PDB file of C-alpha atoms in Angstrom:
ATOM      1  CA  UNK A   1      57.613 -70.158  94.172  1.00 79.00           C
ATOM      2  CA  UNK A   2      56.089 -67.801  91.516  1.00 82.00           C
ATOM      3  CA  UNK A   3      52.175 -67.580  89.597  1.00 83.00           C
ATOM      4  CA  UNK A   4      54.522 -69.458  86.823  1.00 85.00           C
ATOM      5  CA  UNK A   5      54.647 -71.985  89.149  1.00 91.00           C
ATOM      6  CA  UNK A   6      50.835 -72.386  89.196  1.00 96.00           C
ATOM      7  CA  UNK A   7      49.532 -74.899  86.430  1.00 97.00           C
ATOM      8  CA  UNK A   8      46.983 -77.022  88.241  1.00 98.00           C
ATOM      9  CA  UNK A   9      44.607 -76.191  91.439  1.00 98.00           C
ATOM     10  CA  UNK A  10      42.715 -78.785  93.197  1.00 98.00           C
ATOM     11  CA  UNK A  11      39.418 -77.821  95.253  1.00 98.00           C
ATOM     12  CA  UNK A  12      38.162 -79.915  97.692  1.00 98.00           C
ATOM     13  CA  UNK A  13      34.426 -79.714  98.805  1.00 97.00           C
ATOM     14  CA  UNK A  14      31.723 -79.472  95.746  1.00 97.00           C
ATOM     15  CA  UNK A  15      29.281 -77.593  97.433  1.00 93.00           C
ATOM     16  CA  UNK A  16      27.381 -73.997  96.978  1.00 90.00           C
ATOM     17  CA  UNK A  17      30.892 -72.714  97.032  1.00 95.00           C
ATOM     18  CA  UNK A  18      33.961 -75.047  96.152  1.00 97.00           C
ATOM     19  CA  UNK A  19      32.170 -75.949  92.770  1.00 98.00           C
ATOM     20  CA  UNK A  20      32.022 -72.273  92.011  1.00 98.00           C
ATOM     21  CA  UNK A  21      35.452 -71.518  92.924  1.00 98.00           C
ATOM     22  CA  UNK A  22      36.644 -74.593  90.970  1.00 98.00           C
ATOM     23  CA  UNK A  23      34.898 -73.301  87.910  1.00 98.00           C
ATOM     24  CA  UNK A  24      36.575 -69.555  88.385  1.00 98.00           C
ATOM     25  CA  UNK A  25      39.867 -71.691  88.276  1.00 98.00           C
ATOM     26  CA  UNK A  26      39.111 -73.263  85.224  1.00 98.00           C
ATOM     27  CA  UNK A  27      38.024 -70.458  83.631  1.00 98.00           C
ATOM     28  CA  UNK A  28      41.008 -68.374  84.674  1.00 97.00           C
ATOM     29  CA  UNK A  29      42.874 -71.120  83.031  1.00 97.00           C
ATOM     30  CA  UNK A  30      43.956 -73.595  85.126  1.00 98.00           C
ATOM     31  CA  UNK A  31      43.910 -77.239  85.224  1.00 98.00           C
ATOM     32  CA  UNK A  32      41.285 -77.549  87.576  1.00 98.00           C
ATOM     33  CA  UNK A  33      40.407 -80.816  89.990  1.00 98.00           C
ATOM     34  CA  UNK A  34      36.866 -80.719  91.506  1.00 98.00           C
ATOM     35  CA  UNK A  35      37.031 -83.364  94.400  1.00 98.00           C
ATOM     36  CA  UNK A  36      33.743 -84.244  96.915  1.00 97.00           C
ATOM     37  CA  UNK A  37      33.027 -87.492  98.674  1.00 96.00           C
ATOM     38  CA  UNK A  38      29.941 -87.812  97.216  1.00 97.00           C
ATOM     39  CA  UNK A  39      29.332 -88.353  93.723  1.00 97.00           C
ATOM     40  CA  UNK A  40      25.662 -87.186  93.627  1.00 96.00           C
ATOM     41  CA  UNK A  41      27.365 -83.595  95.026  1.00 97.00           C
ATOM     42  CA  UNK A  42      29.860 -83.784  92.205  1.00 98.00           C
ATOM     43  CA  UNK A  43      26.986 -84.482  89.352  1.00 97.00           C
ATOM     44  CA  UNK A  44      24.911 -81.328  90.961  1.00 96.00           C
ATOM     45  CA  UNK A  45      27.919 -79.506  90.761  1.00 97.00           C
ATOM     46  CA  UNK A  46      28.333 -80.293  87.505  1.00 98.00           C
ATOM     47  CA  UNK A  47      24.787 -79.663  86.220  1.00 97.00           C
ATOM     48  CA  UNK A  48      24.550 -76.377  87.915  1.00 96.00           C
ATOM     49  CA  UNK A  49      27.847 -75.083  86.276  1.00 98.00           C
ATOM     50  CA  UNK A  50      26.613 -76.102  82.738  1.00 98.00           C
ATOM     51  CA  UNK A  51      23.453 -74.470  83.565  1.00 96.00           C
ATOM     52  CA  UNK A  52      25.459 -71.690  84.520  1.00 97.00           C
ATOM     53  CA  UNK A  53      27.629 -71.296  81.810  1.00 98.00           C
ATOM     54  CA  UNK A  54      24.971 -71.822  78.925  1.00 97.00           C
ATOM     55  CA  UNK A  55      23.273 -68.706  80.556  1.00 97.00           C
ATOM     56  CA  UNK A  56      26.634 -66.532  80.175  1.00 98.00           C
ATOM     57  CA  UNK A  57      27.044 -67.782  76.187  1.00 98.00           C
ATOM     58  CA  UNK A  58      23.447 -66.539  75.767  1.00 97.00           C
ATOM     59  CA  UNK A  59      24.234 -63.344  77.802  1.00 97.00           C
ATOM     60  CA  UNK A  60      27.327 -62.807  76.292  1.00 97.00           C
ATOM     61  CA  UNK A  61      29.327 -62.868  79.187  1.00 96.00           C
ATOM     62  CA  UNK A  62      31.770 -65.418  77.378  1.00 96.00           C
ATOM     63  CA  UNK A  63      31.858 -67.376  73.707  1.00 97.00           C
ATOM     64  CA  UNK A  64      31.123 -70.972  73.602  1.00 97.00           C
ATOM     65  CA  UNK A  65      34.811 -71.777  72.625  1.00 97.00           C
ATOM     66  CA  UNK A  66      35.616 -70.125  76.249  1.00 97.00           C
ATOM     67  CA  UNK A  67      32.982 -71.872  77.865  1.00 98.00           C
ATOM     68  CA  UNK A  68      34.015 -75.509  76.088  1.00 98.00           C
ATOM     69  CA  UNK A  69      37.679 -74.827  76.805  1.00 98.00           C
ATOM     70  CA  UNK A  70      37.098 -74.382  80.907  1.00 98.00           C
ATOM     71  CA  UNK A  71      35.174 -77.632  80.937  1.00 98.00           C
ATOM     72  CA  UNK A  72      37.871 -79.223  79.414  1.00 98.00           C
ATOM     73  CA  UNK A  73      40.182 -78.120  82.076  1.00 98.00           C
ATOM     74  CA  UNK A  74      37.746 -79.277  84.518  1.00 98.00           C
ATOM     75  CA  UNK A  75      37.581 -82.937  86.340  1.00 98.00           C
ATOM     76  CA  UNK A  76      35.191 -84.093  88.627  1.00 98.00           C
ATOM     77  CA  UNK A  77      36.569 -86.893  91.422  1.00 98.00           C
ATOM     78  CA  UNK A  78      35.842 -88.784  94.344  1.00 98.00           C
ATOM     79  CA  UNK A  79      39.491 -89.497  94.270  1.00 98.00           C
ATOM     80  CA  UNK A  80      41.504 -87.019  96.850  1.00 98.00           C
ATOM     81  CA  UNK A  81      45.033 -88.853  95.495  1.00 98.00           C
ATOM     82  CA  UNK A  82      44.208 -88.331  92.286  1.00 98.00           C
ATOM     83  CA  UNK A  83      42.935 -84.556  92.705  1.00 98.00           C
ATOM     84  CA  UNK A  84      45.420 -83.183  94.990  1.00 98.00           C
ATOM     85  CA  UNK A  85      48.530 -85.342  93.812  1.00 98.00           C
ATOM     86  CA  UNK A  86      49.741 -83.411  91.244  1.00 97.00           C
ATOM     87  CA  UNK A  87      48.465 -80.155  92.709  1.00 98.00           C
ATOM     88  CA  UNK A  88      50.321 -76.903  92.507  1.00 98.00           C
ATOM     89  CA  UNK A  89      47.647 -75.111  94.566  1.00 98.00           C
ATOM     90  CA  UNK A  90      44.791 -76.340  96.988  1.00 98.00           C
ATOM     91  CA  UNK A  91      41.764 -74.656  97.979  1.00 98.00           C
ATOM     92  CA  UNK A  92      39.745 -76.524 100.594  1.00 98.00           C
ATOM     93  CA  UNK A  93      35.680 -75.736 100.662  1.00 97.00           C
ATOM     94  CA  UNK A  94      34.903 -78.358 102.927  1.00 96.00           C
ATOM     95  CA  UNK A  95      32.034 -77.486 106.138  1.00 91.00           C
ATOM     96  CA  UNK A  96      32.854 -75.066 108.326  1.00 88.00           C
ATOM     97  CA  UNK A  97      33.876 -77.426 111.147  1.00 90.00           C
ATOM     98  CA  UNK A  98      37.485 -77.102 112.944  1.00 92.00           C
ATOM     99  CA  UNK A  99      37.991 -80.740 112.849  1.00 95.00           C
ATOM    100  CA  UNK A 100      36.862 -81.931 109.408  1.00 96.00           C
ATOM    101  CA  UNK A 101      38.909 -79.391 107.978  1.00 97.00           C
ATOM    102  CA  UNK A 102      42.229 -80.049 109.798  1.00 98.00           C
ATOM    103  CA  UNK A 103      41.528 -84.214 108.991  1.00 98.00           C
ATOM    104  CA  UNK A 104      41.633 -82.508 105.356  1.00 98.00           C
ATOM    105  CA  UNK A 105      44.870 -80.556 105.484  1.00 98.00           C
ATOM    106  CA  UNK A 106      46.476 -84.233 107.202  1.00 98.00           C
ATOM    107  CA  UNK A 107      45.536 -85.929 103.770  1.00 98.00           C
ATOM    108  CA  UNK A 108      46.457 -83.104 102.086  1.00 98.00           C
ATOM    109  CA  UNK A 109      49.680 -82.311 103.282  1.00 98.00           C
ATOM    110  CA  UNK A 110      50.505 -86.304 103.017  1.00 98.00           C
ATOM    111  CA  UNK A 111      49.307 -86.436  98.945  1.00 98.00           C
ATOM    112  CA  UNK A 112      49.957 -82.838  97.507  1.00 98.00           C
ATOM    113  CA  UNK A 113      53.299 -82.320  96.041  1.00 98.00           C
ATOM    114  CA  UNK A 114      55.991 -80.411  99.156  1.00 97.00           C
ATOM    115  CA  UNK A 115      55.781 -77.192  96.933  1.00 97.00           C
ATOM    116  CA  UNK A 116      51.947 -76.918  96.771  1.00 98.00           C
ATOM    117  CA  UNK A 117      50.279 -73.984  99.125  1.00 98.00           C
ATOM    118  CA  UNK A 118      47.136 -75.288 100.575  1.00 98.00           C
ATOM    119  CA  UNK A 119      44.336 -72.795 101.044  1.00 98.00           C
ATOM    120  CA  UNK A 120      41.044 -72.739 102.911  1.00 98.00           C
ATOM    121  CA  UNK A 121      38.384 -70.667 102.199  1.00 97.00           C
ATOM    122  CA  UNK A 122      37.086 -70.426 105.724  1.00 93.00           C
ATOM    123  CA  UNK A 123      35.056 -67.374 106.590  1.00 86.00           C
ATOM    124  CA  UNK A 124      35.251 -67.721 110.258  1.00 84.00           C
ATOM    125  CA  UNK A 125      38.533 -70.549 111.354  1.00 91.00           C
ATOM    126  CA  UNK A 126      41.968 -68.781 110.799  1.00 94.00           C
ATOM    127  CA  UNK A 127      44.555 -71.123 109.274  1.00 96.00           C
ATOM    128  CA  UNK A 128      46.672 -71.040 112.477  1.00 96.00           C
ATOM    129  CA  UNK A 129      44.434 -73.278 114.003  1.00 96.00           C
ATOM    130  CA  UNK A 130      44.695 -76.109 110.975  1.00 97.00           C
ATOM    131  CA  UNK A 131      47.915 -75.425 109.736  1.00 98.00           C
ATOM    132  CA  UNK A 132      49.630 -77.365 112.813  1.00 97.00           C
ATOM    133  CA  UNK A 133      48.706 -80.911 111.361  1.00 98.00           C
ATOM    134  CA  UNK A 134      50.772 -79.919 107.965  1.00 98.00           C
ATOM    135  CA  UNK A 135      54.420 -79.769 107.772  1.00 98.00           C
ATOM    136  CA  UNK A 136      54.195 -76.628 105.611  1.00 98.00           C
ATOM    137  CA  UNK A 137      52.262 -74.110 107.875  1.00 98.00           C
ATOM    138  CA  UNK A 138      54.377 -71.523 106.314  1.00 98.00           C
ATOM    139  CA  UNK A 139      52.484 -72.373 102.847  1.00 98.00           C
ATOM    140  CA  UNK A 140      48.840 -72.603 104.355  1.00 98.00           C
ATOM    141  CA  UNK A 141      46.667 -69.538 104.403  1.00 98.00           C
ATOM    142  CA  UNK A 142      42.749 -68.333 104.151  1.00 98.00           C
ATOM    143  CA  UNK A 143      41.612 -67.305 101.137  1.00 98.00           C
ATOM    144  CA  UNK A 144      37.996 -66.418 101.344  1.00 97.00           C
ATOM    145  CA  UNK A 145      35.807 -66.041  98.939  1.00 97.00           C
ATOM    146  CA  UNK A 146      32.407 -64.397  98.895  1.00 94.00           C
ATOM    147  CA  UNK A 147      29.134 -66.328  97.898  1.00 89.00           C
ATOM    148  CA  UNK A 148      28.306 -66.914  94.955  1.00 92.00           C
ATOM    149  CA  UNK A 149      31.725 -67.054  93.861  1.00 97.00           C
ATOM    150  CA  UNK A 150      30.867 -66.513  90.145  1.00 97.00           C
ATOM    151  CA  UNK A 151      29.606 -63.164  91.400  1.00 96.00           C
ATOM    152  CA  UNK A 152      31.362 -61.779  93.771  1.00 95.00           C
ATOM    153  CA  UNK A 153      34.418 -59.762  93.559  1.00 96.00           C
ATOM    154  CA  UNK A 154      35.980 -59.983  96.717  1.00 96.00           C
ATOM    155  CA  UNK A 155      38.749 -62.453  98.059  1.00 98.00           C
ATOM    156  CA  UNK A 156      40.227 -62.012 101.454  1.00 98.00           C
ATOM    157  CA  UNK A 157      43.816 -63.154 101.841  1.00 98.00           C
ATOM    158  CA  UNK A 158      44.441 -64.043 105.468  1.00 97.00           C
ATOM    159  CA  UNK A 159      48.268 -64.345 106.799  1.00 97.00           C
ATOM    160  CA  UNK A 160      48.879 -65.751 109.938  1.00 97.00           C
ATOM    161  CA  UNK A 161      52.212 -65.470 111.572  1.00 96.00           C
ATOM    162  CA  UNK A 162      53.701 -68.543 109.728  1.00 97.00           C
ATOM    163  CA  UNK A 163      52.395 -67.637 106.371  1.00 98.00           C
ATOM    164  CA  UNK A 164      55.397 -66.277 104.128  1.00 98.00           C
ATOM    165  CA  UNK A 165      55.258 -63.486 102.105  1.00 97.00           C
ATOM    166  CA  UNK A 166      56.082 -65.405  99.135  1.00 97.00           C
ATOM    167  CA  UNK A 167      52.827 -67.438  99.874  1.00 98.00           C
ATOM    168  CA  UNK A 168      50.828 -64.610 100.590  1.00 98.00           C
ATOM    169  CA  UNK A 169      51.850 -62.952  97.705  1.00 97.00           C
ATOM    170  CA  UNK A 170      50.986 -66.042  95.465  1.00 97.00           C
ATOM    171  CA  UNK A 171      47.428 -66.254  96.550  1.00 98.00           C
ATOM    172  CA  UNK A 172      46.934 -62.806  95.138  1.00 98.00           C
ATOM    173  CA  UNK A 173      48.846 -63.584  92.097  1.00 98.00           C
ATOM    174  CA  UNK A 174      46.142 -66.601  91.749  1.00 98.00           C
ATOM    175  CA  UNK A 175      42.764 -63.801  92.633  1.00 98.00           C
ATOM    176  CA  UNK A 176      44.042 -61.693  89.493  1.00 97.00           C
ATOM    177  CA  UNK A 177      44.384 -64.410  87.319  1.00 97.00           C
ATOM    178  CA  UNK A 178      41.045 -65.541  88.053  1.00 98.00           C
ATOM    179  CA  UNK A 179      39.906 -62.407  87.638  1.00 97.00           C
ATOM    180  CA  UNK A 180      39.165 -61.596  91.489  1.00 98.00           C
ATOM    181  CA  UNK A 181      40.476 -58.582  93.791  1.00 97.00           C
ATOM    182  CA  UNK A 182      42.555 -60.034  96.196  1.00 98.00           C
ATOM    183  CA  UNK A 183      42.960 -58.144 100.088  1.00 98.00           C
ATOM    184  CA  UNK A 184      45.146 -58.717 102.393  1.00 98.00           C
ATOM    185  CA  UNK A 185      44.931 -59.196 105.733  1.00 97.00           C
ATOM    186  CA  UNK A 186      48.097 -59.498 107.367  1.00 94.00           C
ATOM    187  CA  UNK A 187      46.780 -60.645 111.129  1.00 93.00           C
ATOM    188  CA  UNK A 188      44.551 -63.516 111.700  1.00 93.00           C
ATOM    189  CA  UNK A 189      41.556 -62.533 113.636  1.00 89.00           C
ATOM    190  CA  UNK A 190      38.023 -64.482 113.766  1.00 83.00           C
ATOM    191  CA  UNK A 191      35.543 -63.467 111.079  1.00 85.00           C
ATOM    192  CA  UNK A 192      38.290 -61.372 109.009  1.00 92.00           C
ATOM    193  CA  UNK A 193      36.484 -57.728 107.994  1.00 94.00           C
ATOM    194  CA  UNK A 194      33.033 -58.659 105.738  1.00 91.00           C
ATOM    195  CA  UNK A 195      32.358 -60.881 108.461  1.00 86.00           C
ATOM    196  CA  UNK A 196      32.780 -59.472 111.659  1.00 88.00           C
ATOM    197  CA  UNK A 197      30.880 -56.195 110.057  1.00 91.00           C
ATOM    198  CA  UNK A 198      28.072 -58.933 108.411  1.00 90.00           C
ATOM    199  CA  UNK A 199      28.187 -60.731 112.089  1.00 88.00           C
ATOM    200  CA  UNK A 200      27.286 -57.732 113.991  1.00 91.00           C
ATOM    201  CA  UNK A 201      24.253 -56.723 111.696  1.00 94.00           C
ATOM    202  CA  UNK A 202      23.085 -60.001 111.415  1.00 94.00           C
ATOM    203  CA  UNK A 203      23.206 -60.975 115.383  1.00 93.00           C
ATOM    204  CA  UNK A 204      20.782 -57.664 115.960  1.00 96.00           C
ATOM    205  CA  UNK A 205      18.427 -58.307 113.350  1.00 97.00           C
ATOM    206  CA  UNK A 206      17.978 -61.929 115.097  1.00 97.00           C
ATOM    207  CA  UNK A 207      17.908 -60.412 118.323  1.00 96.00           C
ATOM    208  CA  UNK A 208      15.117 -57.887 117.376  1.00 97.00           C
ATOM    209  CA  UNK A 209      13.206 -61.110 115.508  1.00 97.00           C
ATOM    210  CA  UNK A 210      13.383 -63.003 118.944  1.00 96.00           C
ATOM    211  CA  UNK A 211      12.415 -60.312 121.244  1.00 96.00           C
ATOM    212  CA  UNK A 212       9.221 -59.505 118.781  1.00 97.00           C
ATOM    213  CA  UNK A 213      10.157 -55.859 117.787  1.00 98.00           C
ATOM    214  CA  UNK A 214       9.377 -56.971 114.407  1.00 97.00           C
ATOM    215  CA  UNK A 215       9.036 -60.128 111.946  1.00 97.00           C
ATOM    216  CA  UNK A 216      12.022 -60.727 109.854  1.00 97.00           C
ATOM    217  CA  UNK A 217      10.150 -59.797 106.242  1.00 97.00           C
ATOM    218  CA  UNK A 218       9.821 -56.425 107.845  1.00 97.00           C
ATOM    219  CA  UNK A 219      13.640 -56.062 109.133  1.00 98.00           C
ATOM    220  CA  UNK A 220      14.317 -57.334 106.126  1.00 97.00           C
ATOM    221  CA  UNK A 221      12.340 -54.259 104.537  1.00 97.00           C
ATOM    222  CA  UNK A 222      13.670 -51.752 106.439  1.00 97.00           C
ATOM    223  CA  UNK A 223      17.457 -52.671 105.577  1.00 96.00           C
ATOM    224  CA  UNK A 224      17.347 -52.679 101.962  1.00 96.00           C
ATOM    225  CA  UNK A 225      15.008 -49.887 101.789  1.00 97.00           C
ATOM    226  CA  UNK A 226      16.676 -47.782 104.378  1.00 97.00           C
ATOM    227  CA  UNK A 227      20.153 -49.140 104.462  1.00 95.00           C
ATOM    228  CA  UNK A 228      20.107 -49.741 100.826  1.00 95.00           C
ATOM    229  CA  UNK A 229      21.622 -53.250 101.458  1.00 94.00           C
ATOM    230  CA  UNK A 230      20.503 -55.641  98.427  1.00 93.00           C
ATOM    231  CA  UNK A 231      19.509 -58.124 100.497  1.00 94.00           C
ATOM    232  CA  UNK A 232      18.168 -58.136 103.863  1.00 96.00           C
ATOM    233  CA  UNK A 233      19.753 -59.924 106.548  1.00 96.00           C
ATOM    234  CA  UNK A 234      17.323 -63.234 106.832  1.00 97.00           C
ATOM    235  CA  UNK A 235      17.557 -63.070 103.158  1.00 96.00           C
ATOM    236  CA  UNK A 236      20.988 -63.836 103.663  1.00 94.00           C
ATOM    237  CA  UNK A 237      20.738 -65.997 105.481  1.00 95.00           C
ATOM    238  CA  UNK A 238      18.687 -68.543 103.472  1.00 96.00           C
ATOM    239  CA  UNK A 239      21.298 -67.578 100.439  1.00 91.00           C
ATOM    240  CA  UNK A 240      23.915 -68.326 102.116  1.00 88.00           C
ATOM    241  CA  UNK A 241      22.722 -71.357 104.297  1.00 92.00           C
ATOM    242  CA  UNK A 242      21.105 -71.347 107.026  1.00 95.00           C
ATOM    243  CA  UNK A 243      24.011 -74.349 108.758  1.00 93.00           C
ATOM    244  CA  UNK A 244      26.611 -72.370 107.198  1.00 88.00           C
ATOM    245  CA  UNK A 245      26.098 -69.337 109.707  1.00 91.00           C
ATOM    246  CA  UNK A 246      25.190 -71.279 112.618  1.00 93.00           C
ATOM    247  CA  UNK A 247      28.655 -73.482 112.092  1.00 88.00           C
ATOM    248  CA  UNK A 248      30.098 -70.136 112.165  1.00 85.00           C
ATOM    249  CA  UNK A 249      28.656 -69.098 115.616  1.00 89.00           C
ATOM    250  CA  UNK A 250      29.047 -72.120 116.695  1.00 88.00           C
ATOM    251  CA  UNK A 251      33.196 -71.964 115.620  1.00 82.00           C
ATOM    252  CA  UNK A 252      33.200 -68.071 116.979  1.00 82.00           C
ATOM    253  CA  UNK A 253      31.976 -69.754 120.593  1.00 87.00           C
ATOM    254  CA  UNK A 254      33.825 -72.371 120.858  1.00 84.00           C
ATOM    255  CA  UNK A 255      37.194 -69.683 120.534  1.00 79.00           C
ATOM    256  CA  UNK A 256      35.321 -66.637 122.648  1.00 83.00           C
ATOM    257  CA  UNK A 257      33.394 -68.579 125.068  1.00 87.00           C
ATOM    258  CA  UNK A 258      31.191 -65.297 125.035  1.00 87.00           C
ATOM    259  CA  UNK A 259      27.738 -66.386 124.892  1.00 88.00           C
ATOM    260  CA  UNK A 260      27.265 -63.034 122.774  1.00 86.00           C
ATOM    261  CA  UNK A 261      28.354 -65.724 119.934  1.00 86.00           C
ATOM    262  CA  UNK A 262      26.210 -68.761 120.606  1.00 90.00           C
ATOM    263  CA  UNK A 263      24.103 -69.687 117.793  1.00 91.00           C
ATOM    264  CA  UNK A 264      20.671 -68.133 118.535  1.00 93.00           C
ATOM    265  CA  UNK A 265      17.803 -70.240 119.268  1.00 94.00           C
ATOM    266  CA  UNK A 266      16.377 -69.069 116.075  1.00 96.00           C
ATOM    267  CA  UNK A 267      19.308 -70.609 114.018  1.00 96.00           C
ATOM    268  CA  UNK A 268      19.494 -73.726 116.120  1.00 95.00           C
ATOM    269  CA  UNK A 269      15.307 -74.551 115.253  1.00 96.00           C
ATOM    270  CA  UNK A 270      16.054 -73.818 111.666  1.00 97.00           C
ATOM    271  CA  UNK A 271      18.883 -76.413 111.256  1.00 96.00           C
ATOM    272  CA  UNK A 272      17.349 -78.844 113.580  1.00 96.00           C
ATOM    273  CA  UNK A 273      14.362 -79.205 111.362  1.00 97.00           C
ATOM    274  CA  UNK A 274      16.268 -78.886 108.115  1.00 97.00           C
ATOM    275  CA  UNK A 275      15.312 -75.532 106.764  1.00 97.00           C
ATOM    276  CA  UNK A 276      18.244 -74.264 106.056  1.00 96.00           C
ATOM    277  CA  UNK A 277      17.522 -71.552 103.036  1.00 96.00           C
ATOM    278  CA  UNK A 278      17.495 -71.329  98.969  1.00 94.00           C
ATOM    279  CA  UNK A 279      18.966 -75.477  99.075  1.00 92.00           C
ATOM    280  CA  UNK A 280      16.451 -76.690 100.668  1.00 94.00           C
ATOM    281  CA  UNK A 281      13.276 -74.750  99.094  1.00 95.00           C
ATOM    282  CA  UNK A 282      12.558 -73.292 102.759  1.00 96.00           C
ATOM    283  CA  UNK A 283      14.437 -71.511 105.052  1.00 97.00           C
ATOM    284  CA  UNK A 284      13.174 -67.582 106.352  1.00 97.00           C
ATOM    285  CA  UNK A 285      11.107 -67.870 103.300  1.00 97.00           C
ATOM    286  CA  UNK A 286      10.014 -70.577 101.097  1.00 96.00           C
ATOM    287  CA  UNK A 287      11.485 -71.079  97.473  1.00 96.00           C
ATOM    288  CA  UNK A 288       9.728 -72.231  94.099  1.00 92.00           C
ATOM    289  CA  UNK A 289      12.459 -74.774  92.246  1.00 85.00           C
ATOM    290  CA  UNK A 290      14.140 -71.852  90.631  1.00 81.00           C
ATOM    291  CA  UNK A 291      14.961 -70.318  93.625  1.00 85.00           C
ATOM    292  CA  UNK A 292      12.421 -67.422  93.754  1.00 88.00           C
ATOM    293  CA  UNK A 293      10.442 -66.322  97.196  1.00 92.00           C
ATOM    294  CA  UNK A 294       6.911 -68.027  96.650  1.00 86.00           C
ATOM    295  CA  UNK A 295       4.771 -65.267  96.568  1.00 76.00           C
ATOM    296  CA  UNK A 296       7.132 -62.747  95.172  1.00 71.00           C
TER     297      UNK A 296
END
C-alpha cells in the first residue's frame, strides 16, 4: 500500500479535535467522512469550520474556490457504515478512554475495507493496547496530532512492534499531504515526547497551586514571562480541556500504578463540577462567548 492508495479518510469523533483534523483532510484533498454519534456535535463542528474558514478567505490564508472545494469533499454522519465503509484511511478522535476506543477499532476493523490503516490520535494510550481487537494490528498506529489541529504543525507517528514499515511510512506520506510534519517514533511508550515533557511541567505547576506557593494566574505569569512559553500551564489546560488531561492521568495510572500519575485533586474538582476550560466558558479562568479571559 502506497499515498496513491489514499483517496478517502474517515474520522471518527467530531470534537475540539477530530473536526479539525477532518477539515485538514479535506483540505489536503481528500474525500473526507466526519462521523460523531451526536448530531448536535456534528452541526457545531460544522459551524465552527465555516466560521473558520470564512476567517482564512478574509485573511488570505486560502481563496474561496479552495475553501468551497474542501467542503465539498467534506460529509458529516452519524452513520459509522457509511463513513468508514469505503475508507482508505481511519483516524479515530474519540475520548481518551482505553475502552471506548478499542469498542471503536471492533466496529472499525468489522466495516472498513481489509486494506484500510486505522489510526488513533491518542496522546497518552499506545496502539498496542487497542490494536488486539482488530485483525490488522500490523496496520494500526498513533498518529497524534497537536491542538488546534488547524494550527499546529506537529504530528507524532507512533510504531508499536506490530506496526509495518509500510504503514508507518504511509501515515507520514498522509502528514505531508496535509501539509503537517510528520515524526516518528519507532517505540511505543506512554505520553510519546510533547507529552511526557508537557506532563512533567504541568504536574509541578499543579503541585505548587495545591501546596499554596502561588495561585495559578501567577505560575502562569512566571512561565510565559520567564520561560517564554505562550501559554502558561493552567492556560493550557482550559484550551485543551480540562477532562481531556485528567483522562490522561487517569489512563497514565491505570498502566503505572504510581500515584505520581493520579489525577490531582485539583483536576478531579474541576471535572466534577463541569468546568472544564475554553468549552465550557469556565475552567482556570472564565471565558466571554468568543473565547477571551473575562477581564483581559
Amino acid at each position: 500500500m502506497n499515498m496513491a492508495d489514499i483517496q478517502t479518510v474517515c474520522v471518527v469523533g467530531s470534537g475540539s479535535m477530530g473536526h479539525q483534523i477532518a477539515m485538514l483532510c479535506a483540505l489536503g484533498g481528500f474525500q473526507t467522512f466526519l462521523q460523531d454519534v451526536r448530531e448536535e456535535a456534528l452541526k457545531r463542528a460544522e459551524h465552527s469550520l465555516r466560521e473558520r474558514m470564512n476567517d482564512w478567505v478574509e485573511k488570505g490564508k486560502i481563496s474561496e474556490t479552495a475553501k468551497n472545494d474542501a467542503f465539498s469533499r467534506l460529509v458529516f454522519t452519524t452513520d459509522l457504515k457509511e463513513a468508514a465503509q469505503g475508507a482508505d484511511f481511519v483516524i479515530e478522535a474519540v475520548v481518551e478512554k482505553l475502552e471506548v476506543k478499542r469498542d471503536v477499532f471492533r466496529r472499525l476493523d468489522e466495516i472498513a475495507p481489509a486494506h484500510a490503516v486505522l489510526a488513533t490520535n491518542s496522546s497518552t494510550i499506545v496502539n498496542s493496547l487497542i490494536a488486539d481487537v482488530t485483525s490488522r494490528p500490523e496496520k494500526v498506529c498513533n498518529m497524534h496530532f497537536f491542538f488546534p489541529p488547524l494550527v499546529m504543525d506537529c504530528i507524532e507517528v507512533v510504531m508499536s512492534d506490530q506496526t509495518s514499515d509500510e504503514t508507518a511510512q504511509v501515515v507520514l506520506d498522509v502528514c505531508r499531504k496535509i501539509n503537517r510534519n510528520g515524526i516518528l517514533l519507532k517505540k511505543e511508550i506512554s505520553g510519546f515526547v510533547a507529552n511526557r515533557i508537557l506532563g512533567a511541567m504541568q504536574r509541578e505547576a499543579l503541585n505548587l497551586y495545591e501546596q499554596g506557593v502561588a495561585d495559578y494566574e501567577d505560575i502562569d505569569l512566571i512561565v510565559t514571562k520567564a520561560l517564554g512559553h505562550p501559554l502558561g500551564p493552567f492556560q493550557l489546560f482550559d484550551l485543551s480541556g480540562i477532562d481531556v488531561a485528567y483522562y490522561v492521568m487517569q489512563q497514565r495510572y491505570a498502566e503505572t500504578g504510581d500515584p505520581e500519575d493520579r489525577p490531582t485533586k485539583t483536576l478531579e474538582e474541576k471535572v466534577n463540577k463541569g468546568e472544564l476550560g475554553r468549552k465550557t466558558g469556565k475552567g482556570f479562568y472564565e471565558y466571554d462567548e468568543k473565547g477571551r479571559i473575562r477581564g483581559e
